[in-house]
mmCIF file of C-alpha atoms in Angstrom:
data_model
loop_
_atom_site.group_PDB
_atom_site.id
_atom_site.type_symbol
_atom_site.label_atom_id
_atom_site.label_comp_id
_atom_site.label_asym_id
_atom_site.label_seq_id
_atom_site.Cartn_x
_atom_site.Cartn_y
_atom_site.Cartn_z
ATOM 1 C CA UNK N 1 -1.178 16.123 39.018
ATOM 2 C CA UNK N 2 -1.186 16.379 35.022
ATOM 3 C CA UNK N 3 -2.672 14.313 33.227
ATOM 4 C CA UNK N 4 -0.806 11.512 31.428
ATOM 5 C CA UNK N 5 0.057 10.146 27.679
ATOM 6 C CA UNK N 6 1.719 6.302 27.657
ATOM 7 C CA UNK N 7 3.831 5.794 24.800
ATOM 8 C CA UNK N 8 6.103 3.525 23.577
ATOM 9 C CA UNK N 9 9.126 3.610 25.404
ATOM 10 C CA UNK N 10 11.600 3.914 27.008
ATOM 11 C CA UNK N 11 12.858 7.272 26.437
ATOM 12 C CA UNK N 12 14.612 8.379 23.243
ATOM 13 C CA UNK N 13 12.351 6.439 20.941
ATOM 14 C CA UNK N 14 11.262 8.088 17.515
ATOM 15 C CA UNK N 15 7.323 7.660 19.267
ATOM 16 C CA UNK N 16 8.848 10.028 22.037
ATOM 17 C CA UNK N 17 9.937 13.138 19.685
ATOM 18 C CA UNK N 18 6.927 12.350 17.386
ATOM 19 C CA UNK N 19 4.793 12.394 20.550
ATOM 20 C CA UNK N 20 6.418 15.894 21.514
ATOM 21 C CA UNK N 21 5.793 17.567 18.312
ATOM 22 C CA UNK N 22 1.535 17.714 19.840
ATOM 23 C CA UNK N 23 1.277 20.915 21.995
ATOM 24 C CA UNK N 24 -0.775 19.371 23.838
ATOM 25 C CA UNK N 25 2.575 16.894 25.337
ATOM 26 C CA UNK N 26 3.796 19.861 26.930
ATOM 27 C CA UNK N 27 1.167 20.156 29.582
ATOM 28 C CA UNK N 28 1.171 15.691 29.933
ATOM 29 C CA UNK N 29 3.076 13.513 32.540
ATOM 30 C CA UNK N 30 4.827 11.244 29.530
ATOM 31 C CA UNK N 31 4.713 7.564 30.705
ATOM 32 C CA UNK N 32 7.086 5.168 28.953
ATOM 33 C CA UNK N 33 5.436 1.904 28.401
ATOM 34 C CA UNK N 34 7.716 -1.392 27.538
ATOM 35 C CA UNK N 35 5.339 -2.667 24.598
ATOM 36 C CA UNK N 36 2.163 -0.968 22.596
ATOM 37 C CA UNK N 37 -0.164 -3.073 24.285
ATOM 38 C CA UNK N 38 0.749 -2.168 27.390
ATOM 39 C CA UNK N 39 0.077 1.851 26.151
ATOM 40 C CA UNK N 40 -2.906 0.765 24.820
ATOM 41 C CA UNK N 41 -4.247 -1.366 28.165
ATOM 42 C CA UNK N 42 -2.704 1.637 30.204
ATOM 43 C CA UNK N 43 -5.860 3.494 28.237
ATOM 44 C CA UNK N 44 -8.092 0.875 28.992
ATOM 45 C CA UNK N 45 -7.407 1.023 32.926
ATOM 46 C CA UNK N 46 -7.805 4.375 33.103
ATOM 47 C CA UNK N 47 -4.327 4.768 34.111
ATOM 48 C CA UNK N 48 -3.768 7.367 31.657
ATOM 49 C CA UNK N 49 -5.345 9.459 29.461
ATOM 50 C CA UNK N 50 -4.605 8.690 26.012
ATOM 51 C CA UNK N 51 -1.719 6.395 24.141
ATOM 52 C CA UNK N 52 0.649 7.570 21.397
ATOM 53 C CA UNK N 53 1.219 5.053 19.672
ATOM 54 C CA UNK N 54 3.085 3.580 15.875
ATOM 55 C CA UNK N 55 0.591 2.539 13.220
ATOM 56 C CA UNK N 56 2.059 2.569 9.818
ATOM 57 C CA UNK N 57 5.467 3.172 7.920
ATOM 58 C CA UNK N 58 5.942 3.931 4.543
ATOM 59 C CA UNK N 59 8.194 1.310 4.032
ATOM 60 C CA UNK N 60 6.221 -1.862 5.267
ATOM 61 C CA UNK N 61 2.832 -0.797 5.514
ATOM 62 C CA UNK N 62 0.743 -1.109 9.086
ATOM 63 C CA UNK N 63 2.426 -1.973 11.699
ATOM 64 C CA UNK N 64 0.466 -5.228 12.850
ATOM 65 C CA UNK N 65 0.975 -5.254 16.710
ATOM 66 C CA UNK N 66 -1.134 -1.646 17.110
ATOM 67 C CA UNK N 67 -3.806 -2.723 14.456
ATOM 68 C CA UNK N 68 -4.358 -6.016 16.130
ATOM 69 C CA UNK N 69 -4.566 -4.689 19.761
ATOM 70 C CA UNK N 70 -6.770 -1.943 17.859
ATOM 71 C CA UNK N 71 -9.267 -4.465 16.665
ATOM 72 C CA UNK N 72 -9.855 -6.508 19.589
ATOM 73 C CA UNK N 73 -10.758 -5.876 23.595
ATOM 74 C CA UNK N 74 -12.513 -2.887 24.799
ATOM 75 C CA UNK N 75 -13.081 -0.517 22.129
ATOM 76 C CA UNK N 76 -10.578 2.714 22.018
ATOM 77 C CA UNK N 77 -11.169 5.748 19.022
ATOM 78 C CA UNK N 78 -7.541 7.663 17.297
ATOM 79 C CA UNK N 79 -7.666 11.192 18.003
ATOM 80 C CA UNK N 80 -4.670 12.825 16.261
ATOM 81 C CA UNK N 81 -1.886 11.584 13.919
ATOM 82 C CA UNK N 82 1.420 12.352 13.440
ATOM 83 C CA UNK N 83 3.768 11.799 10.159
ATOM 84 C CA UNK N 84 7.638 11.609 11.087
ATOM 85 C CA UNK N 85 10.653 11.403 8.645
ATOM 86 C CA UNK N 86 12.768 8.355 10.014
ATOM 87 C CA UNK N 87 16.593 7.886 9.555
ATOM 88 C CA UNK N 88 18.583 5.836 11.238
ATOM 89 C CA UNK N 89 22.264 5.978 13.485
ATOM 90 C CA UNK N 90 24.194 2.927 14.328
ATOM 91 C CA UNK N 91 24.870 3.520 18.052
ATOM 92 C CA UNK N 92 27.857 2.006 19.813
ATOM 93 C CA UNK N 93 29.791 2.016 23.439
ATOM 94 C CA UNK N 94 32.572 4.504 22.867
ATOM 95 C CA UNK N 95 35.507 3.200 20.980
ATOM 96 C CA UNK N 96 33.493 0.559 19.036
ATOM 97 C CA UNK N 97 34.831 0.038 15.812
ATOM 98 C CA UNK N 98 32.406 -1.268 12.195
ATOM 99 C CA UNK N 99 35.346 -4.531 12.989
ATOM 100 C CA UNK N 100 34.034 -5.068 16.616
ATOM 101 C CA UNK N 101 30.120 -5.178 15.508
ATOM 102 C CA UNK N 102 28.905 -8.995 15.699
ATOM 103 C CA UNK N 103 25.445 -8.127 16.890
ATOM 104 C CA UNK N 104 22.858 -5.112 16.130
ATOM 105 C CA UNK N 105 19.077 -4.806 17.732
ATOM 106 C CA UNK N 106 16.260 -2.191 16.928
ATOM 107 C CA UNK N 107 12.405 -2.774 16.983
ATOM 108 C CA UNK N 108 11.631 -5.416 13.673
ATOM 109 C CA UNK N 109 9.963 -2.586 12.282
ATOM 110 C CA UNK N 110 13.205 -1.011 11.944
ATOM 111 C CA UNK N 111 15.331 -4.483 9.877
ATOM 112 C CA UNK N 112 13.417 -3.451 6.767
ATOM 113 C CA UNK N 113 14.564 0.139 6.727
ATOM 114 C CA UNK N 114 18.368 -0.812 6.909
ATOM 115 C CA UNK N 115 18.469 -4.317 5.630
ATOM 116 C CA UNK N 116 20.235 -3.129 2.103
ATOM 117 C CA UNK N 117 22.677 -0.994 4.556
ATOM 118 C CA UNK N 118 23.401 -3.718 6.821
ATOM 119 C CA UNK N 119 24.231 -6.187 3.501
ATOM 120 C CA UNK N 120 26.753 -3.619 2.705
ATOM 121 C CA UNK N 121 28.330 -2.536 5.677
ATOM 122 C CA UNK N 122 27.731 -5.630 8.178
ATOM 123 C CA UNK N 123 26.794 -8.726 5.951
ATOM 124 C CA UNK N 124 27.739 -11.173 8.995
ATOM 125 C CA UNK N 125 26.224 -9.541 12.015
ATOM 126 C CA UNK N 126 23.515 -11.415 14.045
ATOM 127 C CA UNK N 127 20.113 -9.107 14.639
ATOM 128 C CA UNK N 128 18.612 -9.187 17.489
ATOM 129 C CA UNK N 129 14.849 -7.477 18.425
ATOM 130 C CA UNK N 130 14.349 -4.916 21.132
ATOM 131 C CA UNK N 131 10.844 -4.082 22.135
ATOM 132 C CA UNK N 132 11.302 -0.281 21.039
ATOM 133 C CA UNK N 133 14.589 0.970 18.782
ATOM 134 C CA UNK N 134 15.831 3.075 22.556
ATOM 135 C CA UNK N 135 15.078 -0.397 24.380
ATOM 136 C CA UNK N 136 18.089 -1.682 21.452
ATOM 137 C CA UNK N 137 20.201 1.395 22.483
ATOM 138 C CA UNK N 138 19.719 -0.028 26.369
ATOM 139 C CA UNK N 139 20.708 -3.152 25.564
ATOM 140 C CA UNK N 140 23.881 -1.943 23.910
ATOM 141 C CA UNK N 141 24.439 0.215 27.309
ATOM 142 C CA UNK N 142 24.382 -3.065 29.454
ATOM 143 C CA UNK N 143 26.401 -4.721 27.207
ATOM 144 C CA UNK N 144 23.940 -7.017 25.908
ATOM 145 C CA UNK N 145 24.831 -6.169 22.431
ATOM 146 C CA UNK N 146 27.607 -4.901 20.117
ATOM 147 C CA UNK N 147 25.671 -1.686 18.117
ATOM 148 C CA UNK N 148 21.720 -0.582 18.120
ATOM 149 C CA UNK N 149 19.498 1.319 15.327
ATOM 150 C CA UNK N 150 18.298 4.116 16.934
ATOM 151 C CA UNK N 151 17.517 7.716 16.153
ATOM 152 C CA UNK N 152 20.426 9.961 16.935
ATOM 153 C CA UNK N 153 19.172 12.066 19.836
ATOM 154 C CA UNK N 154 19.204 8.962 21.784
ATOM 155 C CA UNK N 155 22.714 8.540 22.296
ATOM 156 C CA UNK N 156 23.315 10.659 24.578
ATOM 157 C CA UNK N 157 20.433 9.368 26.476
ATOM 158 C CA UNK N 158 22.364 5.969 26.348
ATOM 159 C CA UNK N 159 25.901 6.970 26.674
ATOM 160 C CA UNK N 160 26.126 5.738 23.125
ATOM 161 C CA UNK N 161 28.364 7.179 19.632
ATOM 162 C CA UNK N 162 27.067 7.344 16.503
ATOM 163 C CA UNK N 163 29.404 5.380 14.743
ATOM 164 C CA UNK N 164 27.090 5.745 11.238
ATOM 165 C CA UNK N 165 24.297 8.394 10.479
ATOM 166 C CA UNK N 166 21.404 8.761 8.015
ATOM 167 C CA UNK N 167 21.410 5.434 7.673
ATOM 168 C CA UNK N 168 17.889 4.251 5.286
ATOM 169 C CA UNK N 169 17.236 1.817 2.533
ATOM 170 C CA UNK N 170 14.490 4.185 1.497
ATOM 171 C CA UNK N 171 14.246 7.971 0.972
ATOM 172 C CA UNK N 172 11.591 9.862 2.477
ATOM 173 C CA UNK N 173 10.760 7.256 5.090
ATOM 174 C CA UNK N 174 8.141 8.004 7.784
ATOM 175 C CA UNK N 175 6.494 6.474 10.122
ATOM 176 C CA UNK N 176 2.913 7.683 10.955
ATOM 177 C CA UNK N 177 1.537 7.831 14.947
ATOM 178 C CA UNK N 178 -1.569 7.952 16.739
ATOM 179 C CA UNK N 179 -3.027 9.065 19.663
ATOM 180 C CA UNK N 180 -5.668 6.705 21.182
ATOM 181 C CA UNK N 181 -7.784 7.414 23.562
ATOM 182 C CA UNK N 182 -11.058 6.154 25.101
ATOM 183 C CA UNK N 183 -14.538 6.513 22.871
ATOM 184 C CA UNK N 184 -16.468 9.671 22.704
ATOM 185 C CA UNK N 185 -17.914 12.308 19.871
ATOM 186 C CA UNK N 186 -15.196 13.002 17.428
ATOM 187 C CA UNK N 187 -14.094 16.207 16.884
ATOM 188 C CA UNK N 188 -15.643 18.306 14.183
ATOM 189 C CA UNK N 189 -14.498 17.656 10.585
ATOM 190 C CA UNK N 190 -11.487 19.988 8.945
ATOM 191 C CA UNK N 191 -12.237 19.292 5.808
ATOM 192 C CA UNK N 192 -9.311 16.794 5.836
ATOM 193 C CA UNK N 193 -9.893 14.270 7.383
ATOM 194 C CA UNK N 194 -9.484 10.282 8.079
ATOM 195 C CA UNK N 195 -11.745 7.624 9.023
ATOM 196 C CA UNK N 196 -10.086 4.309 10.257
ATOM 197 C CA UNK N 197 -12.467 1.317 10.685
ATOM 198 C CA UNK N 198 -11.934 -2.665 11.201
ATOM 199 C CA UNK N 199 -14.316 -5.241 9.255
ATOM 200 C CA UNK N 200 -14.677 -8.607 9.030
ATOM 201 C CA UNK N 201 -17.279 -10.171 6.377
ATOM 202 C CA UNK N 202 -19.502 -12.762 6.775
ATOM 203 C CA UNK N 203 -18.174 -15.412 4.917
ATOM 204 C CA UNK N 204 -15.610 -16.476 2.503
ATOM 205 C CA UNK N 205 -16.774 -16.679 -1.033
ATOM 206 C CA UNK N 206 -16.116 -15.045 -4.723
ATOM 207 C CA UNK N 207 -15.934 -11.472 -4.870
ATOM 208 C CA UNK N 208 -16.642 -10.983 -0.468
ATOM 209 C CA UNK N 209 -13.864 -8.321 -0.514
ATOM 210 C CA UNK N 210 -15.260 -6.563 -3.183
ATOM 211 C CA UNK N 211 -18.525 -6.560 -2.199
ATOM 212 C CA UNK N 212 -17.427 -4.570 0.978
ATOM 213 C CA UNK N 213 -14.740 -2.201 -0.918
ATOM 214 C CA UNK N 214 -17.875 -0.926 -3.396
ATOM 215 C CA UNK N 215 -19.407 0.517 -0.324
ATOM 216 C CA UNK N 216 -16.927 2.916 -0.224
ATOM 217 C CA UNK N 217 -16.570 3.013 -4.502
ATOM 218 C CA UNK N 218 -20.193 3.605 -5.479
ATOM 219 C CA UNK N 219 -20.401 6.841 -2.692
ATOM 220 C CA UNK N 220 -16.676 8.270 -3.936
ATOM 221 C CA UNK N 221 -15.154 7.495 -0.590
ATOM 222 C CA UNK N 222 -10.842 7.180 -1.541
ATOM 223 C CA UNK N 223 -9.408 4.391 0.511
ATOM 224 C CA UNK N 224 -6.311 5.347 1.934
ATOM 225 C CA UNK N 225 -5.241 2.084 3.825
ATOM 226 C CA UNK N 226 -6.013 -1.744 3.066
ATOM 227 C CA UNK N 227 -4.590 -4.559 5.346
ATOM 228 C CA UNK N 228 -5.865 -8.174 6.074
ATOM 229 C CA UNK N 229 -4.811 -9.463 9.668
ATOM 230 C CA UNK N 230 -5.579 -13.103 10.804
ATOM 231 C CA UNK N 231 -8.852 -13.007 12.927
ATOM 232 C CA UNK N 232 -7.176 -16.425 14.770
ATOM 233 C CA UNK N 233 -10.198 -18.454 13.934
ATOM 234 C CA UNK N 234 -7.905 -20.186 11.589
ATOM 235 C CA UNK N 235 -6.834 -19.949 8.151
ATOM 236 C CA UNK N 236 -8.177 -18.115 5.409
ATOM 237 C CA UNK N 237 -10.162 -16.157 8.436
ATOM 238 C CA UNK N 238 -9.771 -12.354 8.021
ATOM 239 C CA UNK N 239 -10.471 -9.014 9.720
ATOM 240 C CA UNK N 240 -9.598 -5.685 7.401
ATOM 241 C CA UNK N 241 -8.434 -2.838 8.301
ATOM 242 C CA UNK N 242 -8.958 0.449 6.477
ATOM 243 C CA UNK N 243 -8.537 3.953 6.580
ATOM 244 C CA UNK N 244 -10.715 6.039 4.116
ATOM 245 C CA UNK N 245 -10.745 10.001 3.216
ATOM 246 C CA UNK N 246 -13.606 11.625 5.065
ATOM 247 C CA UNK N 247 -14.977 11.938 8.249
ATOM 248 C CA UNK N 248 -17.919 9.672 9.522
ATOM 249 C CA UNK N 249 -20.073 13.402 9.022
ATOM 250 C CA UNK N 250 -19.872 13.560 5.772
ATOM 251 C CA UNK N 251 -22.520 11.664 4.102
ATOM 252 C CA UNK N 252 -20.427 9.504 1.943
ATOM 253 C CA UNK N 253 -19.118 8.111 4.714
ATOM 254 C CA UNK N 254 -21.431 7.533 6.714
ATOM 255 C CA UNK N 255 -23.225 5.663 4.316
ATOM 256 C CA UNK N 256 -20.436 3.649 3.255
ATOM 257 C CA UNK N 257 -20.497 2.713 6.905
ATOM 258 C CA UNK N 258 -24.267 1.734 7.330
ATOM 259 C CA UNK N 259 -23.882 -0.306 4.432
ATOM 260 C CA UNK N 260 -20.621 -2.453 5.876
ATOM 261 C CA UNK N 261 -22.742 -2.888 8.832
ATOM 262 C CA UNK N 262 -25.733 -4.101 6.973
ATOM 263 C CA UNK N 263 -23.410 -6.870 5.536
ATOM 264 C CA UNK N 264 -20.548 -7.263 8.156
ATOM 265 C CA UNK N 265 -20.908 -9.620 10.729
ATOM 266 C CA UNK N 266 -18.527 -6.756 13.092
ATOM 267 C CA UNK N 267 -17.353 -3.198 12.361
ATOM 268 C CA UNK N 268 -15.308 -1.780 14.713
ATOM 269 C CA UNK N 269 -15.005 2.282 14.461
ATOM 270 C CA UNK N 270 -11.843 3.354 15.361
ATOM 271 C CA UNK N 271 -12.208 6.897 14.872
ATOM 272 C CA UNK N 272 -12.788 10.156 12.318
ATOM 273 C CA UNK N 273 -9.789 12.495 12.659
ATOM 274 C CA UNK N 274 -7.831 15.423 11.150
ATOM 275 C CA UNK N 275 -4.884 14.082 8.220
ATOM 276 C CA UNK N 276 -0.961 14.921 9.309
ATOM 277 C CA UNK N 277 0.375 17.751 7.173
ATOM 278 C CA UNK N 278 -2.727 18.332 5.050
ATOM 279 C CA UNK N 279 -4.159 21.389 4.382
ATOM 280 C CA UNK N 280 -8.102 21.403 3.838
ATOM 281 C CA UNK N 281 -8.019 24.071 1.322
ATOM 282 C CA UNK N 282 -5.254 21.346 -0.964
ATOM 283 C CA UNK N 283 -8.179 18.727 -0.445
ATOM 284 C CA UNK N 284 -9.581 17.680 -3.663
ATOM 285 C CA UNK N 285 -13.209 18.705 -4.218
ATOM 286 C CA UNK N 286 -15.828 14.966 -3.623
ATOM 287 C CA UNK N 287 -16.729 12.697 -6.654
ATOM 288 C CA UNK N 288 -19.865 14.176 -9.069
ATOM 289 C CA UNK N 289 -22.981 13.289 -7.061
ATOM 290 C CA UNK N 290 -21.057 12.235 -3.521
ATOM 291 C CA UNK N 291 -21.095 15.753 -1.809
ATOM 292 C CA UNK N 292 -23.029 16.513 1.382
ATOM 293 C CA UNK N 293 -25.782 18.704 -0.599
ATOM 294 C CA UNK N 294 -26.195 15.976 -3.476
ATOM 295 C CA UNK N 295 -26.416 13.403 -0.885
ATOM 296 C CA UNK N 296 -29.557 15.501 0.435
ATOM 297 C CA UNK N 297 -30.720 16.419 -2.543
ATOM 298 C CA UNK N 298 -31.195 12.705 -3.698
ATOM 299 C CA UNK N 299 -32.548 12.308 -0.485
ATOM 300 C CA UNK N 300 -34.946 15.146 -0.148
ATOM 301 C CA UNK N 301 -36.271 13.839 -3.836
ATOM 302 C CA UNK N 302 -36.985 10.246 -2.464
ATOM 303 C CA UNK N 303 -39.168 11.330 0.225
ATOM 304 C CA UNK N 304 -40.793 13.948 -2.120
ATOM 305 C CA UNK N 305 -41.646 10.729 -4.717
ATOM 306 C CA UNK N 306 -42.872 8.403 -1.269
ATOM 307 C CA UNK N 307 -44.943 11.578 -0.477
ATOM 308 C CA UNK N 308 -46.841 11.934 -4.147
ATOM 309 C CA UNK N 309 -45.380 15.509 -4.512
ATOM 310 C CA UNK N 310 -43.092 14.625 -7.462
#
């Protein structure tokens, strides 16, 4: 028997075709899972090997449900990403006219992508959420609603039209994915890679947040992701979750992580992994004085001085 990626399902959602663009998919049994936790705690049974998973769009940032279930229970590490472009189609039951539309569902993610479209087109239609934007297209199947916004290629999974296509608020929108899988050594660094990591500081006083970001500032480490979540220890109590430029081998770092765990009450490591669609030799060259070499350089020099051989 193959082994198995969970992802969020059911079939014909955008994490489906993203999840097929890996080579890798073609040799996994794909297991549609109703929700991202349940991926994710799939993973943490051992009922699978690895989840694929949403994380981030370009139009409203992380995507809150997969960082949270990142940052608490057993520990799981991102492997791979993947960046997809995202456009929408308004799928209907055959015959459905723009007239006969009183209610739409998709996955909230999706309202802020089409919310300018929908003021046009449908200013008095009800939205309803779906778990997934194909679980909306289902729903529209059974009858349970008027239109869903799905990616094309699911109609036909459906037995849906596409009453409207390319449907987006903003151009160039994409949604980036991950594959999650239990801990172990990440893979060697590319030269262009990501580090994704969960804090949460001591306590709440002037300056706390920037006392953690100059961990990364003073070593030249370029933050790529910065979002608060509720740690639900009540208000004005908050975890952060980051992604930075580099991989936890390169010095930089890994010294920008020894220090947040000098002054971080909990750092969760979620992983050190190659960037979607970047090319190491397009990477920009480190900071003055934050390359590997310097790193040992400075270091090398310290132990000379403790030594007496300066």
């Amino acid at each position: 028997m193959p082994a198995s990626y969970a992802y969020l399902g059911p079939e014909g959602t955008f994490t489906e075709v993203a999840l097929r663009t890996l080579p890798e998919s073609a040799t996994r049994q794909l297991v549609p899972m109703v929700s991202v936790p349940a991926a994710l705690d799939a993973v943490r049974a051992g009922e699978v090997e690895a989840a694929f998973v949403p994380i981030e769009n370009s139009v409203e940032g992380g995507i809150t449900t997969t960082i949270d279930q990142l940052a608490v229970g057993e520990p799981l590490m991102i492997y791979r990403e993947v960046l997809l472009s995202i456009t929408f189609a308004l799928l209907v039951r055959p015959g459905t006219k723009l007239s006969d539309i009183k209610t739409v569902s998709a996955h909230p993610a999706a309202q802020p992508q089409v919310r300018n479209w929908m003021r046009d087109n449908l200013p008095d239609v009800v939205w309803e959420s779906a778990a997934s934007n194909a679980d909306g297209a289902r729903l529209v199947q059974e009858g349970r609603y008027d239109a869903a916004f799905a990616g094309e290629f699911a109609a036909a999974r459906y037995g849906l039209e596409a009453l409207e296509t390319e449907i987006h608020d903003a151009e160039n929108a994409q949604t980036r994915f991950v594959l999650v899988g239990r801990p172990a050594r990440p893979a060697a660094p590319t030269g262009a890679d990501k580090t994704s990591v969960v804090i949460w500081q001591r306590d709440d006083h002037p300056g706390a947040l920037l006392e953690l970001l100059q961990e990364f500032a003073v070593r030249g480490v370029n933050l790529m992701l910065l979002q608060s979540r509720p740690t639900g220890e009540g208000i004005g109590n908050y975890c952060f979750a980051i992604d930075a430029e580099g991989h936890i081998a390169d010095r930089r770092v890994a010294e920008a992580l020894m220090g947040l765990k000098r002054s971080c009450p909990k750092v969760r490591f979620l992983g050190s992994y190659p960037q979607a669609d970047v090319d190491p030799k397009d990477m920009r060259a480190p900071r003055a004085g934050t390359s590997d070499g310097e790193f040992a350089a400075a270091s090398d020099w310290l132990a000379r001085c403790q030594d007496g051989r300066f």
